Coordinates of C-alpha atoms and ligand atoms in Angstrom, one line a residue:
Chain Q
X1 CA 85.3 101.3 159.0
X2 CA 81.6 102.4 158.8
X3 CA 80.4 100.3 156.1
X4 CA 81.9 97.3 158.1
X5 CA 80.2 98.4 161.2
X6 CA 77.1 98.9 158.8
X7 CA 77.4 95.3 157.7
X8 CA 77.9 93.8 161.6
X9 CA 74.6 95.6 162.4
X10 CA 72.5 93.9 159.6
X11 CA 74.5 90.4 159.9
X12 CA 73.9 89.9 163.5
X13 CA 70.4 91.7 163.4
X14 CA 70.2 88.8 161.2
X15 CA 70.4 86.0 163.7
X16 CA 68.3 87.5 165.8
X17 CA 65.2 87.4 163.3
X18 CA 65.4 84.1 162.7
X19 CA 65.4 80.9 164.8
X20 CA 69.4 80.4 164.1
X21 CA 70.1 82.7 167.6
X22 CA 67.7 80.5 169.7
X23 CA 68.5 77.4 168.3
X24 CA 72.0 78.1 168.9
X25 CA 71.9 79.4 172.4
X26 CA 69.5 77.0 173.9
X27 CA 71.7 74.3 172.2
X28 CA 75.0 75.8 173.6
X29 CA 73.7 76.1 177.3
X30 CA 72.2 72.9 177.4
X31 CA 75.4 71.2 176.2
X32 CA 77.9 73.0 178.2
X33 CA 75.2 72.3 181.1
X34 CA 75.3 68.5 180.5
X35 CA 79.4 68.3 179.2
X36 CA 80.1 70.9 182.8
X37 CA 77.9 68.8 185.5
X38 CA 77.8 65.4 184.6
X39 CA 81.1 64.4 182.7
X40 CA 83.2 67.1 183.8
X41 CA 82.3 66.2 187.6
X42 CA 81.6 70.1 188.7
X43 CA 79.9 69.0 192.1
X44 CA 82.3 65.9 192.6
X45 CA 85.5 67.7 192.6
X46 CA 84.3 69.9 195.6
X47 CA 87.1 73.1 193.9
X48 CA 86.0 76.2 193.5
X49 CA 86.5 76.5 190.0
X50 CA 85.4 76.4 186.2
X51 CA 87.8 73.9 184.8
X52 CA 85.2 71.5 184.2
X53 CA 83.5 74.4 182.6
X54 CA 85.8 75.5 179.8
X55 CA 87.9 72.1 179.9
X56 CA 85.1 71.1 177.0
X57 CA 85.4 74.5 175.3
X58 CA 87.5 73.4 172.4
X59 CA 85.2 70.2 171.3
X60 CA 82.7 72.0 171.9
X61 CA 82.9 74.3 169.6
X62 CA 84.3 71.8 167.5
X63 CA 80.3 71.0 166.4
X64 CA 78.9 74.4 166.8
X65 CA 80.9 77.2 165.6
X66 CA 81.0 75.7 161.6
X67 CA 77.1 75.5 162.6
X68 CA 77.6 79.0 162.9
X69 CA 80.2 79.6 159.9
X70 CA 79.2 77.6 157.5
X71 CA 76.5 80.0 156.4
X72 CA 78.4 83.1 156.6
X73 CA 79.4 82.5 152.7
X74 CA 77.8 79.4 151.0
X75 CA 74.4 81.1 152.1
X76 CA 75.2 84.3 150.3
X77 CA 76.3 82.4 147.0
X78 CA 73.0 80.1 147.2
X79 CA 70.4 82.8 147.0
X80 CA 72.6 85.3 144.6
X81 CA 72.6 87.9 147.7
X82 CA 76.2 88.4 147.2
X83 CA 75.8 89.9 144.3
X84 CA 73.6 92.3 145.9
X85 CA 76.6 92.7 149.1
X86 CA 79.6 93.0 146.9
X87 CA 78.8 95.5 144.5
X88 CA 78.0 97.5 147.3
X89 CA 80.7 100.5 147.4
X90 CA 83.0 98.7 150.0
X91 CA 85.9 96.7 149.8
X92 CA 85.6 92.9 149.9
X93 CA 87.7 92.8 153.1
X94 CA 84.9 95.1 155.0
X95 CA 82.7 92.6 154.1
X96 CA 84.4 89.7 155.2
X97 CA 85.2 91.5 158.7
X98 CA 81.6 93.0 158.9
X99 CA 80.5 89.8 158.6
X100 CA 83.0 88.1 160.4
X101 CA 82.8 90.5 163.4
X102 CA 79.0 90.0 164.1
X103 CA 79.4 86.0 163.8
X104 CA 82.3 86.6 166.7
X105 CA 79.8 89.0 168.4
X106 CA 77.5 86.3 168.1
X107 CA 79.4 83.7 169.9
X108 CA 80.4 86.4 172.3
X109 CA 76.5 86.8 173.2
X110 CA 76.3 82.9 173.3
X111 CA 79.1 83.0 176.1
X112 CA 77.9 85.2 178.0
X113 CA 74.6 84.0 178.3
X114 CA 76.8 80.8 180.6
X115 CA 76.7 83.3 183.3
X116 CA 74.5 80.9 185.4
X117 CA 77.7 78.6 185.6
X118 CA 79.7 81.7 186.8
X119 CA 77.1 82.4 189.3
X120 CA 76.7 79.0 190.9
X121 CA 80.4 78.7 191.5
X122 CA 80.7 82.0 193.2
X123 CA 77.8 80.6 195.4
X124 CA 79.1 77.5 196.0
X125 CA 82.2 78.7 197.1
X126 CA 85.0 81.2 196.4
X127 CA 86.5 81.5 193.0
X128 CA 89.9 83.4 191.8
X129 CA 87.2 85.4 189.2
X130 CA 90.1 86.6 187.5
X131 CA 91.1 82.9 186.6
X132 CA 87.8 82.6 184.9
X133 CA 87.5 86.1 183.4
X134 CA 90.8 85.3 181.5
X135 CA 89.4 81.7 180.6
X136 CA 86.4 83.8 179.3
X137 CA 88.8 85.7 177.2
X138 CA 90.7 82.5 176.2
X139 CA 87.5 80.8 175.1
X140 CA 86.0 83.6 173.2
X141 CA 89.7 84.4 171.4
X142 CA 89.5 81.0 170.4
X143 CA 85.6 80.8 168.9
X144 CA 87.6 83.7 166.9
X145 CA 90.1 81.3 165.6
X146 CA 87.2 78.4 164.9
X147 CA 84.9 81.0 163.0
X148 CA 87.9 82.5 160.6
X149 CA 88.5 79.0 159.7
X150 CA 84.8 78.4 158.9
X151 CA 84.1 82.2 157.4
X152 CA 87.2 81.1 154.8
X153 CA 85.9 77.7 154.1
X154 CA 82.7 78.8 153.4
X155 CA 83.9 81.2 151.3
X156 CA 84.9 78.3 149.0
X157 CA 81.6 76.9 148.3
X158 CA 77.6 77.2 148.1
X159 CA 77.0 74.3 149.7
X160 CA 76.3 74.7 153.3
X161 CA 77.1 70.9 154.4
X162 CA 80.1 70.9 152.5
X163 CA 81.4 73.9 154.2
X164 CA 80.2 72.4 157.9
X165 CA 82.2 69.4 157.0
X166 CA 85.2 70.5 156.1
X167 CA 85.2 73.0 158.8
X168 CA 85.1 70.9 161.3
X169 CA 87.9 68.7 159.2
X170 CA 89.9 72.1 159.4
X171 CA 89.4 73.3 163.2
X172 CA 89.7 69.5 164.1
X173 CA 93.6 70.0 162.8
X174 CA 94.2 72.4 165.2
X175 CA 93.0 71.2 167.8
X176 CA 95.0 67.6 167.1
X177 CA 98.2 69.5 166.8
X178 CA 98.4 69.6 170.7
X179 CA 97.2 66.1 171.5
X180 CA 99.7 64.1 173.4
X181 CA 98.9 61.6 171.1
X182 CA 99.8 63.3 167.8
X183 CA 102.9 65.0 169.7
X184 CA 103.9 61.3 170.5
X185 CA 103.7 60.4 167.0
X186 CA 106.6 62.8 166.2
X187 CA 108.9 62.7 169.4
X188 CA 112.0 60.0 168.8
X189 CA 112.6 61.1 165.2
X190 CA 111.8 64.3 164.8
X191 CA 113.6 67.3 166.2
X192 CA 112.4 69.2 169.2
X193 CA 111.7 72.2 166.8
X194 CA 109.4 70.4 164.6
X195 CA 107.4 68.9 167.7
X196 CA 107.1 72.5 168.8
X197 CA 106.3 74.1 165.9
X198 CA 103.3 71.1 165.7
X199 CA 102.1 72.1 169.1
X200 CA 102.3 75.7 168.9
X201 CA 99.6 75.7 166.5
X202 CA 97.3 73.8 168.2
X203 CA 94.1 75.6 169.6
X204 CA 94.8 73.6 172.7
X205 CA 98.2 74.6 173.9
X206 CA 96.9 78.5 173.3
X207 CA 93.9 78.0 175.4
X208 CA 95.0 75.8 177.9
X209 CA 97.6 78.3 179.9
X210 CA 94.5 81.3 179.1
X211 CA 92.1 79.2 180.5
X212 CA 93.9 78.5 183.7
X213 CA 94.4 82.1 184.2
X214 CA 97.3 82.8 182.2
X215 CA 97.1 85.5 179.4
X216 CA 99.7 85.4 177.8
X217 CA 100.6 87.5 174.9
X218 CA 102.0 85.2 172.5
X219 CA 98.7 83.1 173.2
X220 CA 96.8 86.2 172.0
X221 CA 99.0 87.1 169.2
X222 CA 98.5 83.4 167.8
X223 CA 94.7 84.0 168.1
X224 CA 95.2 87.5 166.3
X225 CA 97.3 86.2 163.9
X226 CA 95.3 83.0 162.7
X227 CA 92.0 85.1 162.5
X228 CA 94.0 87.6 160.8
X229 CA 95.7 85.3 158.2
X230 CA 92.4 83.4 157.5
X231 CA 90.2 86.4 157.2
X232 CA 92.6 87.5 154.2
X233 CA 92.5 84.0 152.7
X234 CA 89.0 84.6 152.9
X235 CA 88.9 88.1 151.2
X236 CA 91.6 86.7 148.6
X237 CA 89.0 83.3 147.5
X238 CA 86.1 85.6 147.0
X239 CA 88.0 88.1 145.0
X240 CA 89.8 85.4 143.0
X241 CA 86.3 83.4 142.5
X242 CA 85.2 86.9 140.9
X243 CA 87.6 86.2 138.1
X244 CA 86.8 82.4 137.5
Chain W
X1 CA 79.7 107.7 131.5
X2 CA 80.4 104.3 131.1
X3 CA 83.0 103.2 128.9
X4 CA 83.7 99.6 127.7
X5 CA 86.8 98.3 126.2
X6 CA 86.9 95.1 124.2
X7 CA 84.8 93.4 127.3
X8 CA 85.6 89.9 127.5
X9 CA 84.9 87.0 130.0
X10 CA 85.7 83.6 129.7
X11 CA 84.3 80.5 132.2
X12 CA 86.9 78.0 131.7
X13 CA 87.0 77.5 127.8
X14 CA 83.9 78.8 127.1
X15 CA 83.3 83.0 126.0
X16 CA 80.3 84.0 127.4
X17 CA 81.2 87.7 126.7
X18 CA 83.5 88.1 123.5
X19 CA 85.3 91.5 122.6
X20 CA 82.2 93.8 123.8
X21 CA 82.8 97.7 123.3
X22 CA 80.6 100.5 123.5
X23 CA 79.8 103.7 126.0
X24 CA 77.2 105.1 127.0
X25 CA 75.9 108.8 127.7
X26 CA 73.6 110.6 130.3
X27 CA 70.2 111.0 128.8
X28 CA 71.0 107.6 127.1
X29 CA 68.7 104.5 128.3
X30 CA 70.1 101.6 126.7
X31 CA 68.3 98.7 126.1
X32 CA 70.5 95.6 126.2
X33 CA 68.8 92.8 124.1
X34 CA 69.9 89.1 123.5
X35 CA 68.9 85.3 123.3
X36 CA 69.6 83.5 126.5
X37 CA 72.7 82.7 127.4
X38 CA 74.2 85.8 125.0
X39 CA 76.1 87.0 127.6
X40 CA 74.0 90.2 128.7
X41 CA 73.8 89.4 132.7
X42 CA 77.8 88.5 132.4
X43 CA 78.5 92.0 131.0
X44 CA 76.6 93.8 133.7
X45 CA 78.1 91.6 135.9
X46 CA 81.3 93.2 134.6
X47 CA 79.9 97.0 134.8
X48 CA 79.1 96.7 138.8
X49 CA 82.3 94.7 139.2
X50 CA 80.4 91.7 140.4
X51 CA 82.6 89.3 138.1
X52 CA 86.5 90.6 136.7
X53 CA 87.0 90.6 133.4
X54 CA 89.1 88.5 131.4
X55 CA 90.0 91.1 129.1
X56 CA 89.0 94.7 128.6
X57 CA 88.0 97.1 131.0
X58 CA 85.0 99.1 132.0
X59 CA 85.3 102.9 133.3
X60 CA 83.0 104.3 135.1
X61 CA 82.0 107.7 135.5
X62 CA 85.8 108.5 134.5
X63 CA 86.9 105.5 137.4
X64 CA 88.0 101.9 136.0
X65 CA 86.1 99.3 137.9
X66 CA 89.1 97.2 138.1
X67 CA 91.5 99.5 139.7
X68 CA 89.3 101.8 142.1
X69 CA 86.2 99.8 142.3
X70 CA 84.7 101.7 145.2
X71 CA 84.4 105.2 143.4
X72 CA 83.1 103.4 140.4
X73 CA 80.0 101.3 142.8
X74 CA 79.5 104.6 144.5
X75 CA 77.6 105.9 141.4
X76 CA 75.9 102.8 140.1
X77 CA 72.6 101.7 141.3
X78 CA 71.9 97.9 140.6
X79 CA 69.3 95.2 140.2
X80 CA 71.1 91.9 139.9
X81 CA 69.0 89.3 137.8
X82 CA 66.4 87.6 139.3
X83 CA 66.3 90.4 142.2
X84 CA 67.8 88.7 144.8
X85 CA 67.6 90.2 148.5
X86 CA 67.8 89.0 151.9
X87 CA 65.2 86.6 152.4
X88 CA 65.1 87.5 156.6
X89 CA 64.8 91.2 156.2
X90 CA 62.1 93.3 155.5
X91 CA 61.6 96.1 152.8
X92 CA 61.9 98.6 155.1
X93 CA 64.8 96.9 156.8
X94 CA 66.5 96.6 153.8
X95 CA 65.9 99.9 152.4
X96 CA 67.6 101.2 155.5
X97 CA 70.7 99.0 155.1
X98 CA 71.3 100.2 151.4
X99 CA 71.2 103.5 152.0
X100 CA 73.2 103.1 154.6
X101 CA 75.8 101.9 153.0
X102 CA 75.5 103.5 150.2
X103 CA 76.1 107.0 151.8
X104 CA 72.7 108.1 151.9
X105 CA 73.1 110.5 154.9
X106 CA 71.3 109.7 157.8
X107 CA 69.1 112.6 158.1
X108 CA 67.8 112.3 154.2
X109 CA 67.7 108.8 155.0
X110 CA 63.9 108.3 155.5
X111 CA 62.6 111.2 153.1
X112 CA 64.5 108.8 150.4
X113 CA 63.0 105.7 151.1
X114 CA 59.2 107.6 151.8
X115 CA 60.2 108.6 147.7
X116 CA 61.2 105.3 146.2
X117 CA 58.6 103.0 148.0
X118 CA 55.9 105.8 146.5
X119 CA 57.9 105.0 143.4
X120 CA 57.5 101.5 143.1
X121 CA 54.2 101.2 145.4
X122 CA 55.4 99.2 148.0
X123 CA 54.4 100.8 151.0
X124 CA 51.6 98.1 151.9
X125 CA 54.8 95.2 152.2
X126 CA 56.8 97.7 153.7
X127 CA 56.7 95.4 157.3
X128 CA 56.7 92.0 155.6
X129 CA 59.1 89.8 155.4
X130 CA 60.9 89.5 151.6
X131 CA 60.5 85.8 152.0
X132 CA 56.7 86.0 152.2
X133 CA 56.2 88.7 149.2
X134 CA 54.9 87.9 145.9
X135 CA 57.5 87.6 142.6
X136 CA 56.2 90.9 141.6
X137 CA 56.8 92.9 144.8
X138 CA 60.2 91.1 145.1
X139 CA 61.6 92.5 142.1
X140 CA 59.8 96.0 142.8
X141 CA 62.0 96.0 146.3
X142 CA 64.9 95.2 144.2
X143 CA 64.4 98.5 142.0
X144 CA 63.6 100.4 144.9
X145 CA 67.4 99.8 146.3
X146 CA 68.8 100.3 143.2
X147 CA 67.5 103.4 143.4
X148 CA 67.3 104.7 146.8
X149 CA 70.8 106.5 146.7
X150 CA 69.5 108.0 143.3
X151 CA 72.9 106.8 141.6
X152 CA 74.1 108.7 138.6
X153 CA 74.3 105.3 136.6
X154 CA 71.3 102.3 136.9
X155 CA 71.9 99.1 135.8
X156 CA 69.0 97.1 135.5
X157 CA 68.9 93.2 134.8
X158 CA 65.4 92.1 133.4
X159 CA 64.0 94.8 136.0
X160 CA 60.1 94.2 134.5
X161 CA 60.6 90.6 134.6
X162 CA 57.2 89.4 136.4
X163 CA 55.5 92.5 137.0
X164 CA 51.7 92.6 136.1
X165 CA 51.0 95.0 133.2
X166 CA 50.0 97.9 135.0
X167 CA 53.6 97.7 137.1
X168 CA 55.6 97.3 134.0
X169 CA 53.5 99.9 132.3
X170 CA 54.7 102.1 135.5
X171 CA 58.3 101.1 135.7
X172 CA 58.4 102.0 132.3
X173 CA 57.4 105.4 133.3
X174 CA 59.4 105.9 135.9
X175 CA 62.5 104.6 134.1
X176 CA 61.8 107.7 131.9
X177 CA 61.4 110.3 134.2
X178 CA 64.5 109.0 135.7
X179 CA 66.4 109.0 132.4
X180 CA 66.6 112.7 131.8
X181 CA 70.2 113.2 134.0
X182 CA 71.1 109.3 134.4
X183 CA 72.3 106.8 132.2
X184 CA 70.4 103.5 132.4
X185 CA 71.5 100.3 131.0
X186 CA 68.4 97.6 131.4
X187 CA 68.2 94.2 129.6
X188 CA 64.8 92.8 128.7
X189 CA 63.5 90.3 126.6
X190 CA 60.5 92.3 125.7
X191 CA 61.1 94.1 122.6
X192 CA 58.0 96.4 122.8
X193 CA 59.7 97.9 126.0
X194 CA 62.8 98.6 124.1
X195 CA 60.4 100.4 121.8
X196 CA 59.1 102.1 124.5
X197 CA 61.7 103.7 126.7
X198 CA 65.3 102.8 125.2
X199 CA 66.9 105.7 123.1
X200 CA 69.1 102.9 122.1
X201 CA 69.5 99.2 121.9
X202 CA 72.5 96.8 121.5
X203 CA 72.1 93.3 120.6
X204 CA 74.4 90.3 121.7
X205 CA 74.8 86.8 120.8
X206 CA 77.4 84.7 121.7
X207 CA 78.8 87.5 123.8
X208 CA 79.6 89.6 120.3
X209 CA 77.7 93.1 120.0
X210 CA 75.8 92.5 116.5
X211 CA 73.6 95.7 116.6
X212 CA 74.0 99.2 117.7
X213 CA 71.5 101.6 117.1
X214 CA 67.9 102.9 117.9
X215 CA 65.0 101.1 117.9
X216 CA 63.6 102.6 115.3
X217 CA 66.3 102.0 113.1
X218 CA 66.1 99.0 114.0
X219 CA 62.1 98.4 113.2
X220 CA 63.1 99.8 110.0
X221 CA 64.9 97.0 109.1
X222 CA 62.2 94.6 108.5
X223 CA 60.0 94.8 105.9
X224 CA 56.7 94.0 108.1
X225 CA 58.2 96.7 110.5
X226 CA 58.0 94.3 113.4
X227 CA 60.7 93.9 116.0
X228 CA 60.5 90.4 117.0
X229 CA 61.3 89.2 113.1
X230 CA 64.2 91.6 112.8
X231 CA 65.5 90.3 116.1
X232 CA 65.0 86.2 115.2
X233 CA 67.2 87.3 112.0
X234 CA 69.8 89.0 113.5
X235 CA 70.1 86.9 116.6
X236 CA 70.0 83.6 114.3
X237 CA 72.3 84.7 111.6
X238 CA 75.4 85.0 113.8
X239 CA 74.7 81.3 115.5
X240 CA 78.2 79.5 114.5
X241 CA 76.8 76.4 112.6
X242 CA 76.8 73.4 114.8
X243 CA 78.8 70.5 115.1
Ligands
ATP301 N1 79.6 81.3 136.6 C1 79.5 80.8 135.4 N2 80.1 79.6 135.1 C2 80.0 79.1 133.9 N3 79.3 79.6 132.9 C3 78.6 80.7 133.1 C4 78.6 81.4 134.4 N4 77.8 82.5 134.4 C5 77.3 82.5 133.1 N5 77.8 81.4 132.4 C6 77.4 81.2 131.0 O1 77.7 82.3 130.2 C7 76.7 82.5 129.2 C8 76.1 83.9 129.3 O2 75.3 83.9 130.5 P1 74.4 85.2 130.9 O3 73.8 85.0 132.2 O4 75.3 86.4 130.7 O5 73.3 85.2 129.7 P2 72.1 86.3 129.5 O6 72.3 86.9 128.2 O7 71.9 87.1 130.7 O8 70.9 85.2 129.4 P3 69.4 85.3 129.9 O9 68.6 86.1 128.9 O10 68.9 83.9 129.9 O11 69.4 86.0 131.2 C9 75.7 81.4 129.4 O12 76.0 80.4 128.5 C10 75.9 80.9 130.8 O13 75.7 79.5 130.9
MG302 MG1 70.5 87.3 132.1

């Protein structure tokens, strides 16, 4: 537990001393900025709400989070440093959470720094604030889901543009799973179950009843269990590529 | 200290390390000498538990490195080849990190790294970023967190590899003065250095131990009494023939 907090100090320290933070947040506000005002319609819808705001969430980070992932691993392998990180005296899994934990702490810092958004719509009018607190939640559970996808990609590679790539290949999945227009696909042949089962892993379904104030524990257990299950697919690849 | 079993290591078809045994001592610095490619960096790769084995094992300070990794890392220090380190950090940043999480405890934390960057005369880079620092200072920053947690065991890959003379001349010293309770394993491709600190030297080739013994012993074996020739016909006489 120490050596992973030890690690989450000097990964996200790590953003911070180069231009990867800044880049990243400016990037993140001015985008949510544009994607909130002008194509959500914020003003034009005259409701007191962020729907607009977080409805662009999911595609969002669609782009940016492997931005953010892709690194975690591939960058470690490129310049040999994790041979210096995992002959350290912890366990491979502290290192994939250490690591893991600051990129989610990242992301966290990224969100809240859309505060503006929060405070212009409590001028503007008046807001159920626990609505968008849970869509907070709901947003940042699922940058969770997004990064474990990316941390364990990563993992697989030393090449940074590969593992950006098929990231987004990978989180795009789960976010297609709850399309009406995949879902349609499999409705008139398929059984009920299998159309639910599709659906229940989608990113969307699991953020869009958090996001509209919902939080549902099963919503937060799938969040908990995908990070969970990718984070130890992660730890397996980089202890099985020890023994290559 | 360190034990090793019939070491082997296989990428895909190739043996890069092939049936490797031998321990090692405190008081012991072992020079670990080879061609390129013979497999020396692949079998210290195997000590820290960087890479698995294929075959074999390695014990460490009485724990294998396969089945309780941690205790065995806990008593090694390491210098990787070609030193590498976090390009965005700085020395002192670094330092910090490593002793960290190495177990230093916090309140000998700073009277450690004050030692080690005396040590390896680093204090002027101390604030510079590792990206911006000489070959030379690189690889003294990578000794210095090898040995900031003063491990029992130091494994050292090519650690005077582009050092001017006078920093070789004092790594050399320091690796003595260190060796009295520790058991250092360094490779090299220097033989004079072998000459100069090792108690010992093993040779590999095509991952196969084909000499064990001191250096002297070793010098011994050539009529001119020079080190390079006995190395070229040791090295060259176990090369399979090709094609
Ligand atoms: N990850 C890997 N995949 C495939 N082959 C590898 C891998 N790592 C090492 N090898 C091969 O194993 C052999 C031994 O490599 P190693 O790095 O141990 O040599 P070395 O004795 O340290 O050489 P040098 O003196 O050049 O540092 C080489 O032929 C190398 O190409
Ligand atoms: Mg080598």
């Amino acid at each position: 537990m120490k050596s992973t907090t030890t690690i989450l100090k000097r990964e996200l320290r790590g953003y911070f001393t180069t231009p990867v933070a800044y880049v990243f947040i400016v990037i993140f506000l001015l985008l949510t900025g544009i994607l909130t005002f002008y194509m959500g319609g914020f003003f034009e819808r005259e409701q007191a709400d962020l729907a607009p705001f977080f409805f662009f969430h999911p595609w969002l980070y669609l782009i940016l989070v492997p931005a953010i992932s892709m690194r975690l691993w591939a960058e470690e392998r490129k310049t040999g440093t994790i041979e210096l990180l995992l002959t350290l005296p912890i366990s491979t899994g502290q290192a994939v959470m250490g690591k893991f934990l600051a990129a989610w702490a990242f992301t966290a810092i990224a969100l809240a720094a859309t505060f503006p958004v929060w405070i212009t719509v409590n001028v503007l009018g008046d807001p159920d604030n626990g609505v968008i607190l849970a869509a907070y939640i709901g947003s940042l559970l699922m940058a969770g889901g997004y990064l474990a996808i990316g941390s364990c990609i990563s993992a697989m590679t030393n090449n940074q543009v590969i593992a950006f790539v098929v990231s987004i290949v990978g989180c795009l999945l789960f976010i297609l799973a709850g399309l009406p227009a995949v879902l349609d696909f499999f409705t008139g042949w398929a059984p009920q179950a299998v159309i639910d089962t599709v659906s229940s892993f989608s990113f969307m379904t699991h953020f869009n009843s958090i996001s509209k104030g919902v939080i549902d524990l099963r919503d937060v257990i799938f969040y908990a269990s995908l990070i969970g299950c990718f984070l130890l697919a992660n730890t397996l690849i980089l202890d099985a590529k020890k023994g290559e | 200290m360190i034990e090793i079993q019939d070491l082997q290591k296989s990428f895909g078809d190739f043996r890069a390390v092939d049936g490797v045994s031998f321990s090692v001592e405190p008081g012991e610095v072992l020079g670990f000498l080879g061609p390129n490619g013979a497999g020396k960096s692949t079998t210290m790769r195997m000590i820290t538990g960087f890479l698995t084995p294929t075959g074999g094992g390695v014990k460490v300070a009485g724990a294998d490195v396969g089945a309780d990794p941690i205790a065995a890392k806990r008593r090694i220090g390491y210098l990787p080849e070609g030193a590498p380190l976090y390009p965005d950090m700085t020395p002192r940043t670094l330092l910090e990190f490593i002793a960290e999480v190495r177990g230093v405890p916090a309140s000998e934390r700073r009277a450690r790294i004050e030692k080690v960057v005396a040590q390896v005369h680093i204090a002027g880079v101390l604030d510079q970023r590792i990206d911006t620092l000489s070959k030379g200072f690189k690889r003294r920053v990578g000794l210095a967190q090898a040995i900031v947690h003063d491990p029992e065991i130091l494994i050292l890959d090519e650690p005077t590899d582009g050092l001017d003379p006078n920093q070789k001349h004092e790594v050399r010293q320091l690796i003595e003065e260190m060796s009295q309770d520790k058991v250092i394993i360094l490779s090299t491709h220097i033989l004079e250095e072998v000459e100069a600190v090792c108690s010992r030297a093993i040779i590999i080739t095509h991952g196969k131990v084909v000499y064990d013994g001191t250096p002297q012993e070793l010098k011994e074996r050539s009529p001119s009494g020079r080190l390079d020739e006995v190395f070229r016909e040791i090295t060259t006489a176990a090369a399979p023939a090709l094609g």
